[in-house]
PDB file of C-alpha atoms in Angstrom:
ATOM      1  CA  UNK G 919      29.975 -85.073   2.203  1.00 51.00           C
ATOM      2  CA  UNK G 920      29.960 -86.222   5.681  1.00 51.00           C
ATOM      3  CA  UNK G 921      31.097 -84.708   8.494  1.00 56.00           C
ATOM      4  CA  UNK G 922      32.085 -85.988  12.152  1.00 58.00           C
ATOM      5  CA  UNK G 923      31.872 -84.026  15.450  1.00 64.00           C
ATOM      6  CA  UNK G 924      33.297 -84.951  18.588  1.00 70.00           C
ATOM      7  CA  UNK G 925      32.975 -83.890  22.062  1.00 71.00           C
ATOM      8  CA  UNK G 926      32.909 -81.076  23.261  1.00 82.00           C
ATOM      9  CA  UNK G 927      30.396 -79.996  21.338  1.00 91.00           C
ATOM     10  CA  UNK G 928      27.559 -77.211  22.612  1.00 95.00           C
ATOM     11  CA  UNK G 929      24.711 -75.790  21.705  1.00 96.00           C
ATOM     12  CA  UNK G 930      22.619 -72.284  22.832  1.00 97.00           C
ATOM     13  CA  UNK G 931      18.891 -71.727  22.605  1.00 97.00           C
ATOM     14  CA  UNK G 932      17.835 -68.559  24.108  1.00 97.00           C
ATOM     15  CA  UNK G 933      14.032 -68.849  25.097  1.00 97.00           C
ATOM     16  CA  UNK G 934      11.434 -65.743  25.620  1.00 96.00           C
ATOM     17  CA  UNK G 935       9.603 -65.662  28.530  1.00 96.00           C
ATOM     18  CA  UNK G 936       6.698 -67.570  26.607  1.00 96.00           C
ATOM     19  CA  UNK G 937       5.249 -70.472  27.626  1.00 95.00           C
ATOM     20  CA  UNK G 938       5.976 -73.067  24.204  1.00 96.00           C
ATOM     21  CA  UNK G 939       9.950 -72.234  25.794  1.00 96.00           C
ATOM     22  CA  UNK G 940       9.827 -75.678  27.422  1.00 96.00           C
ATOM     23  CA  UNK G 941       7.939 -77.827  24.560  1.00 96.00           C
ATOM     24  CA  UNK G 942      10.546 -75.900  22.166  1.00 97.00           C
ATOM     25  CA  UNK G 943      13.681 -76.766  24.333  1.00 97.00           C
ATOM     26  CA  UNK G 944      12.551 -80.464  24.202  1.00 97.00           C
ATOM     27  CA  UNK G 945      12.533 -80.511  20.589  1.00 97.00           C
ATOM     28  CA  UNK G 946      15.508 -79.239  20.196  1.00 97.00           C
ATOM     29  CA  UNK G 947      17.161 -81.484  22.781  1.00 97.00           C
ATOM     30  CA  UNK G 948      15.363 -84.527  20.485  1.00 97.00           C
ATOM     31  CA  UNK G 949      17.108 -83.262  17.748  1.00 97.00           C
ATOM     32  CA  UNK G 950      20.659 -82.812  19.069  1.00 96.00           C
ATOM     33  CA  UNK G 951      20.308 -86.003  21.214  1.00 95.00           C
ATOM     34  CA  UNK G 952      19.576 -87.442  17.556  1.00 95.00           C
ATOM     35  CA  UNK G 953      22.109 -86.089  15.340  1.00 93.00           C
ATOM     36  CA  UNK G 954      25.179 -86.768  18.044  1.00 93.00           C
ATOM     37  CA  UNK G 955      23.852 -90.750  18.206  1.00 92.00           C
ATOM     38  CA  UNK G 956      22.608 -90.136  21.861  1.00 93.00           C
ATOM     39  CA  UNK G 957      19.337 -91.287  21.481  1.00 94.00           C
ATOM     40  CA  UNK G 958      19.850 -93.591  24.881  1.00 94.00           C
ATOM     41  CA  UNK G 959      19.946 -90.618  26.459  1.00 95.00           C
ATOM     42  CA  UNK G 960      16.523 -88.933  25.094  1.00 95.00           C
ATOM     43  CA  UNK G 961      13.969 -90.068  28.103  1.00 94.00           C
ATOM     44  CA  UNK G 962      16.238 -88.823  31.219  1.00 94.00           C
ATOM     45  CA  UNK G 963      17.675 -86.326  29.485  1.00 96.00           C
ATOM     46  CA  UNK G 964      14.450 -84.703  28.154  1.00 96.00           C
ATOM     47  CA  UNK G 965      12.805 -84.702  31.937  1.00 93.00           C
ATOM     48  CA  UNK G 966      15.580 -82.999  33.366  1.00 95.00           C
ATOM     49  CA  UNK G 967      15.853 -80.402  30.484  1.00 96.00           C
ATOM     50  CA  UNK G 968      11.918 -79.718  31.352  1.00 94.00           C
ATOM     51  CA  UNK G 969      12.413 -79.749  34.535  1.00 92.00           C
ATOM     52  CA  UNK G 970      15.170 -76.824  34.309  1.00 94.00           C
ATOM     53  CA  UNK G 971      13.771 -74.924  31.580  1.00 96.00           C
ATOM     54  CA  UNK G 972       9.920 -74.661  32.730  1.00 94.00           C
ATOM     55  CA  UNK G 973      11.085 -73.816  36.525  1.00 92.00           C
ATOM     56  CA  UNK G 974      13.559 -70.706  34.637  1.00 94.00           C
ATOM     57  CA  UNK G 975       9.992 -70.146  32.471  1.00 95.00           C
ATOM     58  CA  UNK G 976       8.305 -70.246  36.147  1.00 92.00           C
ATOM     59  CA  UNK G 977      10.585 -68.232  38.665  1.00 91.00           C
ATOM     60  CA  UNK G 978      12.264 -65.855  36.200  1.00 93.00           C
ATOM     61  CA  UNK G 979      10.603 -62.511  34.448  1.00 92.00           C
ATOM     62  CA  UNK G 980      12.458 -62.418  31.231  1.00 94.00           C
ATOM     63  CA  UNK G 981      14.511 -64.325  28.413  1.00 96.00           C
ATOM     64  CA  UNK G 982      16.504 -67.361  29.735  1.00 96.00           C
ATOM     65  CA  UNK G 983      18.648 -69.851  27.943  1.00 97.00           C
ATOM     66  CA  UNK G 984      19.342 -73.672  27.524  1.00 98.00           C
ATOM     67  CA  UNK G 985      22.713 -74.936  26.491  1.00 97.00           C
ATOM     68  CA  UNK G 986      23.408 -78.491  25.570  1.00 97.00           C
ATOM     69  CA  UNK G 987      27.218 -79.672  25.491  1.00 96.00           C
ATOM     70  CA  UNK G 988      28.993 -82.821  25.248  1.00 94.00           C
ATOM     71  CA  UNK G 989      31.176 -82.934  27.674  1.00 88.00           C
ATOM     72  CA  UNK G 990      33.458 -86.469  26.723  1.00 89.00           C
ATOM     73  CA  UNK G 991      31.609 -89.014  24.435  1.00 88.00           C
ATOM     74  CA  UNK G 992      28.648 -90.388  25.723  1.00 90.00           C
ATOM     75  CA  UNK G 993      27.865 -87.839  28.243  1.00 94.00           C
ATOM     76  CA  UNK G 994      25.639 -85.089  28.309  1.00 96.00           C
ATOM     77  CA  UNK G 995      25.483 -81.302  30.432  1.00 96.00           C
ATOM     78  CA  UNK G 996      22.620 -79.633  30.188  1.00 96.00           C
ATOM     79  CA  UNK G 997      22.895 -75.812  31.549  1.00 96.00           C
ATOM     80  CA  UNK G 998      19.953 -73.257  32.026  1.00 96.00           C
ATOM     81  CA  UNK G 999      20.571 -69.758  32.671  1.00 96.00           C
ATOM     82  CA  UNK G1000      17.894 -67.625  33.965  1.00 95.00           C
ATOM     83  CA  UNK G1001      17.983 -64.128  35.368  1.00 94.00           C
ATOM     84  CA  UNK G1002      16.578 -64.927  39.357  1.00 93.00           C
ATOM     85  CA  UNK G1003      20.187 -65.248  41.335  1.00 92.00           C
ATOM     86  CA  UNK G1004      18.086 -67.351  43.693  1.00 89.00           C
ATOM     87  CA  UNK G1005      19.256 -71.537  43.854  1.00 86.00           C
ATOM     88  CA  UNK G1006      16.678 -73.211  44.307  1.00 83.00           C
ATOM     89  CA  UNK G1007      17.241 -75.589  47.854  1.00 74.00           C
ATOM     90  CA  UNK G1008      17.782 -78.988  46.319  1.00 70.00           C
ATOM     91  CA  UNK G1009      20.585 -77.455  44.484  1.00 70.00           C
ATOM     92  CA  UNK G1010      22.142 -75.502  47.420  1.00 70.00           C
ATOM     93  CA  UNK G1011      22.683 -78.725  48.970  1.00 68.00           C
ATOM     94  CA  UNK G1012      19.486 -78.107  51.346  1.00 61.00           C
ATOM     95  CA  UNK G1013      17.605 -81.371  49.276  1.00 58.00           C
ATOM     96  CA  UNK G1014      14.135 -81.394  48.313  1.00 55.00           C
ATOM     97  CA  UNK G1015      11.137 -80.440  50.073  1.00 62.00           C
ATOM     98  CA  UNK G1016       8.790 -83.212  49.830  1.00 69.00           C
ATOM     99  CA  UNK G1017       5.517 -82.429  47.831  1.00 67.00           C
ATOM    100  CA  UNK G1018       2.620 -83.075  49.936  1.00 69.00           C
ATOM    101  CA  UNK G1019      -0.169 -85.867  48.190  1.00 70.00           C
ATOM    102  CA  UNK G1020      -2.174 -82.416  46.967  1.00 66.00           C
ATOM    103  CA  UNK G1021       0.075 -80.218  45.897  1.00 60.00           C
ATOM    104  CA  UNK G1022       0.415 -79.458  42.613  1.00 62.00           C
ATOM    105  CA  UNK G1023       3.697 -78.371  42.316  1.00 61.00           C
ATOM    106  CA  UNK G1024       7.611 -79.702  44.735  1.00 62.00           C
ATOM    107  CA  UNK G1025       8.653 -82.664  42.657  1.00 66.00           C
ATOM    108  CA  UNK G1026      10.431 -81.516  39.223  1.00 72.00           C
ATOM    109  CA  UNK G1027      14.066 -81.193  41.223  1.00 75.00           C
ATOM    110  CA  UNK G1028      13.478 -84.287  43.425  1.00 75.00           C
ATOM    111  CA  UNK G1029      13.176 -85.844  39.621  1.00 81.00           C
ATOM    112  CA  UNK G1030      16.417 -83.886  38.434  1.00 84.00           C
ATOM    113  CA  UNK G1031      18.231 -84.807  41.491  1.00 83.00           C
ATOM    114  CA  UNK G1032      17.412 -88.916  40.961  1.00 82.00           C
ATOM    115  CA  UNK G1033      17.608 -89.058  37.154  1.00 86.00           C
ATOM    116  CA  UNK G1034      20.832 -87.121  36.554  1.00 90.00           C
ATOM    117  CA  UNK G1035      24.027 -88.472  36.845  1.00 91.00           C
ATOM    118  CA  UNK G1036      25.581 -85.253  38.391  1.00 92.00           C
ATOM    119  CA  UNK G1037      23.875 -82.015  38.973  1.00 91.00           C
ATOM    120  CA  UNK G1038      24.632 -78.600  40.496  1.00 90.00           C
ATOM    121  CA  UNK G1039      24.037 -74.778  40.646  1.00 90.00           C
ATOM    122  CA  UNK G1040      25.972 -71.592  40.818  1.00 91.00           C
ATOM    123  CA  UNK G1041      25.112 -68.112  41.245  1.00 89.00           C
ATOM    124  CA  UNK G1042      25.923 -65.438  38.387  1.00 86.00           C
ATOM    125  CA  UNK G1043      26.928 -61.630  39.329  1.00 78.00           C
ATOM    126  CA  UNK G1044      27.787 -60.223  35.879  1.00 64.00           C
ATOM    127  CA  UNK G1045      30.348 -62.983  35.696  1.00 53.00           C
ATOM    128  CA  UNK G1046      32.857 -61.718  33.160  1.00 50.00           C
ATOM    129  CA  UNK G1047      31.824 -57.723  32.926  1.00 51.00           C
ATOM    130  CA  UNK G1048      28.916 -58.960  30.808  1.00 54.00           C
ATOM    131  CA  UNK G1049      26.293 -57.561  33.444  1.00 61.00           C
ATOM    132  CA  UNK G1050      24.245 -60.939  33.113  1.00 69.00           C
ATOM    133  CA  UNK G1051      22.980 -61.835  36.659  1.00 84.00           C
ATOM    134  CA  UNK G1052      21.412 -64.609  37.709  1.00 93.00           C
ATOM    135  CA  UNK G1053      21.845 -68.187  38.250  1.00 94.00           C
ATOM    136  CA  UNK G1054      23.259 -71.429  36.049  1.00 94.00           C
ATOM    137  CA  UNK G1055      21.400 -74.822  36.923  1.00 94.00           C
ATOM    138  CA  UNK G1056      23.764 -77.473  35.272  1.00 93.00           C
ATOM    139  CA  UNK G1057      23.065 -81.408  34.799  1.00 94.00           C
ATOM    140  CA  UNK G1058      24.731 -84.274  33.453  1.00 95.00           C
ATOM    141  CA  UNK G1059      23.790 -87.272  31.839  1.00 95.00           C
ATOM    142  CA  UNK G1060      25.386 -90.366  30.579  1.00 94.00           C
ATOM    143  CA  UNK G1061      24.656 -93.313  28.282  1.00 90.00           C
ATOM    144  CA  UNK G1062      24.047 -96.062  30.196  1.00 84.00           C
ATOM    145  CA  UNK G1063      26.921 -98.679  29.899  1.00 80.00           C
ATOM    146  CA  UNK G1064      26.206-101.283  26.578  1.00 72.00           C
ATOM    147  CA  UNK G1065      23.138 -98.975  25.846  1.00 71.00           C
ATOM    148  CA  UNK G1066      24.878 -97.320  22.476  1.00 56.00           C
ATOM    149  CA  UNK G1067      26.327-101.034  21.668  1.00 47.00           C
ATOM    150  CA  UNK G1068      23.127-102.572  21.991  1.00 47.00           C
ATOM    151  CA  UNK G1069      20.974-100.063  20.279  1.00 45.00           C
ATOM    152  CA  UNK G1070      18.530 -99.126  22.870  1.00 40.00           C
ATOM    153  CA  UNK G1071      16.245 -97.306  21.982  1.00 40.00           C
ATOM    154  CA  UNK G1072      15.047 -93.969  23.879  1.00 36.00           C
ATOM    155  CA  UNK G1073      11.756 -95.450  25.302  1.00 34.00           C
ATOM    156  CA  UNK G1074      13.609 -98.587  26.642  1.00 35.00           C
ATOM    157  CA  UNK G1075      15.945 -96.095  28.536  1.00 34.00           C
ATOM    158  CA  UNK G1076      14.357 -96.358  32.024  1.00 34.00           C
ATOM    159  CA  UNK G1077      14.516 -93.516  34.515  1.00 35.00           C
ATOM    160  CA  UNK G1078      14.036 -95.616  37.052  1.00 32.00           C
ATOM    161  CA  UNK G1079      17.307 -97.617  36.815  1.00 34.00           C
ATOM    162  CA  UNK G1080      19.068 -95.320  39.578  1.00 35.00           C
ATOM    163  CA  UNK G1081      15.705 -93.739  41.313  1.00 37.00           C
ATOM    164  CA  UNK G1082      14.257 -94.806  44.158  1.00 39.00           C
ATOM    165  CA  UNK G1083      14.955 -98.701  45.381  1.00 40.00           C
ATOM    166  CA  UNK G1084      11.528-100.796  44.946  1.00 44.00           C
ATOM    167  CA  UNK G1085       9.442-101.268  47.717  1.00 49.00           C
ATOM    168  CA  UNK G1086      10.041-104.677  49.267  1.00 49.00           C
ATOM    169  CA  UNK G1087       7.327-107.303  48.512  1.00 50.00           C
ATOM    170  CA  UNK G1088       4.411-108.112  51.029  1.00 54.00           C
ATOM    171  CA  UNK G1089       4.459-110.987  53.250  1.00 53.00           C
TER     172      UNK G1089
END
């Protein structure tokens, strides 16, 4: 028996406060990514959903969760809910603080905001009666166009297609 799913299609994970959350949410990501024929999609899409989900490990105190959606064929959202209402700057429009050369820690959103197609935030006041606070960090992803024709495969997806422009050679 086979069976065919089309967009929009979503998936929940809700995470503990544990830190395997992240290493677990990229699994899962593999898998969907896998069994929807994104696999172009696996390398970008699997930085920004550890980006997300270890800063909601990081910043938050308890239980946060990951959901993965199709939103039209070929694209991707990836949401994570955490309980801090706080937005991070990049995502309140304020861009990214630049990491200095030591610091250990800045860059993760910088990565979000040039790997992702679209990206954006909004705050959560017990949207709905539900009483869940918070914040929603949302991203979206798409398969490069050809990529799914030409059967690229996830490591040959390159992150650096629409990052930075290269430095320009040396006289």
């Amino acid at each position: 028996m086979s069976f065919t799913v089309t967009p929009p299609w979503a998936y929940t994970l809700q995470l503990p406060q544990d830190p395997r959350g992240p290493g677990i949410a990229r699994s899962t990501l593999r898998t969907v990514l896998a069994a929807h024929g994104m696999q172009a999609l696996t390398a970008v899409a699997e930085l920004v959903v550890s980006e997300l989900v270890t800063n909601a490990y990081l910043y938050s105190d308890a239980p946060y969760s990951l959901r993965l959606g199709a939103t039209e064929a070929g694209r991707l959202r990836v949401s994570v809910w955490d309980s801090n209402p706080r937005i991070p700057a990049p995502l309140r429009g304020a861009g990214a603080r630049r990491a200095g050369d030591r610091d250990e820690r800045g860059r993760g959103l910088l990565l979000v905001e040039l790997c992702a197609d679209d990206f954006g935030a909004c705050s959560l006041e017990g949207a709905g009666g539900s009483g869940e606070a918070g914040k929603l960090l949302w991203a979206e992803c798409a398969v490069p166009p050809g990529a799914a024709d030409e059967g690229v495969e996830p490591a040959e997806t390159s992150v650096w297609d629409r990052s930075v422009p290269p430095e320009p050679p040396a006289p």
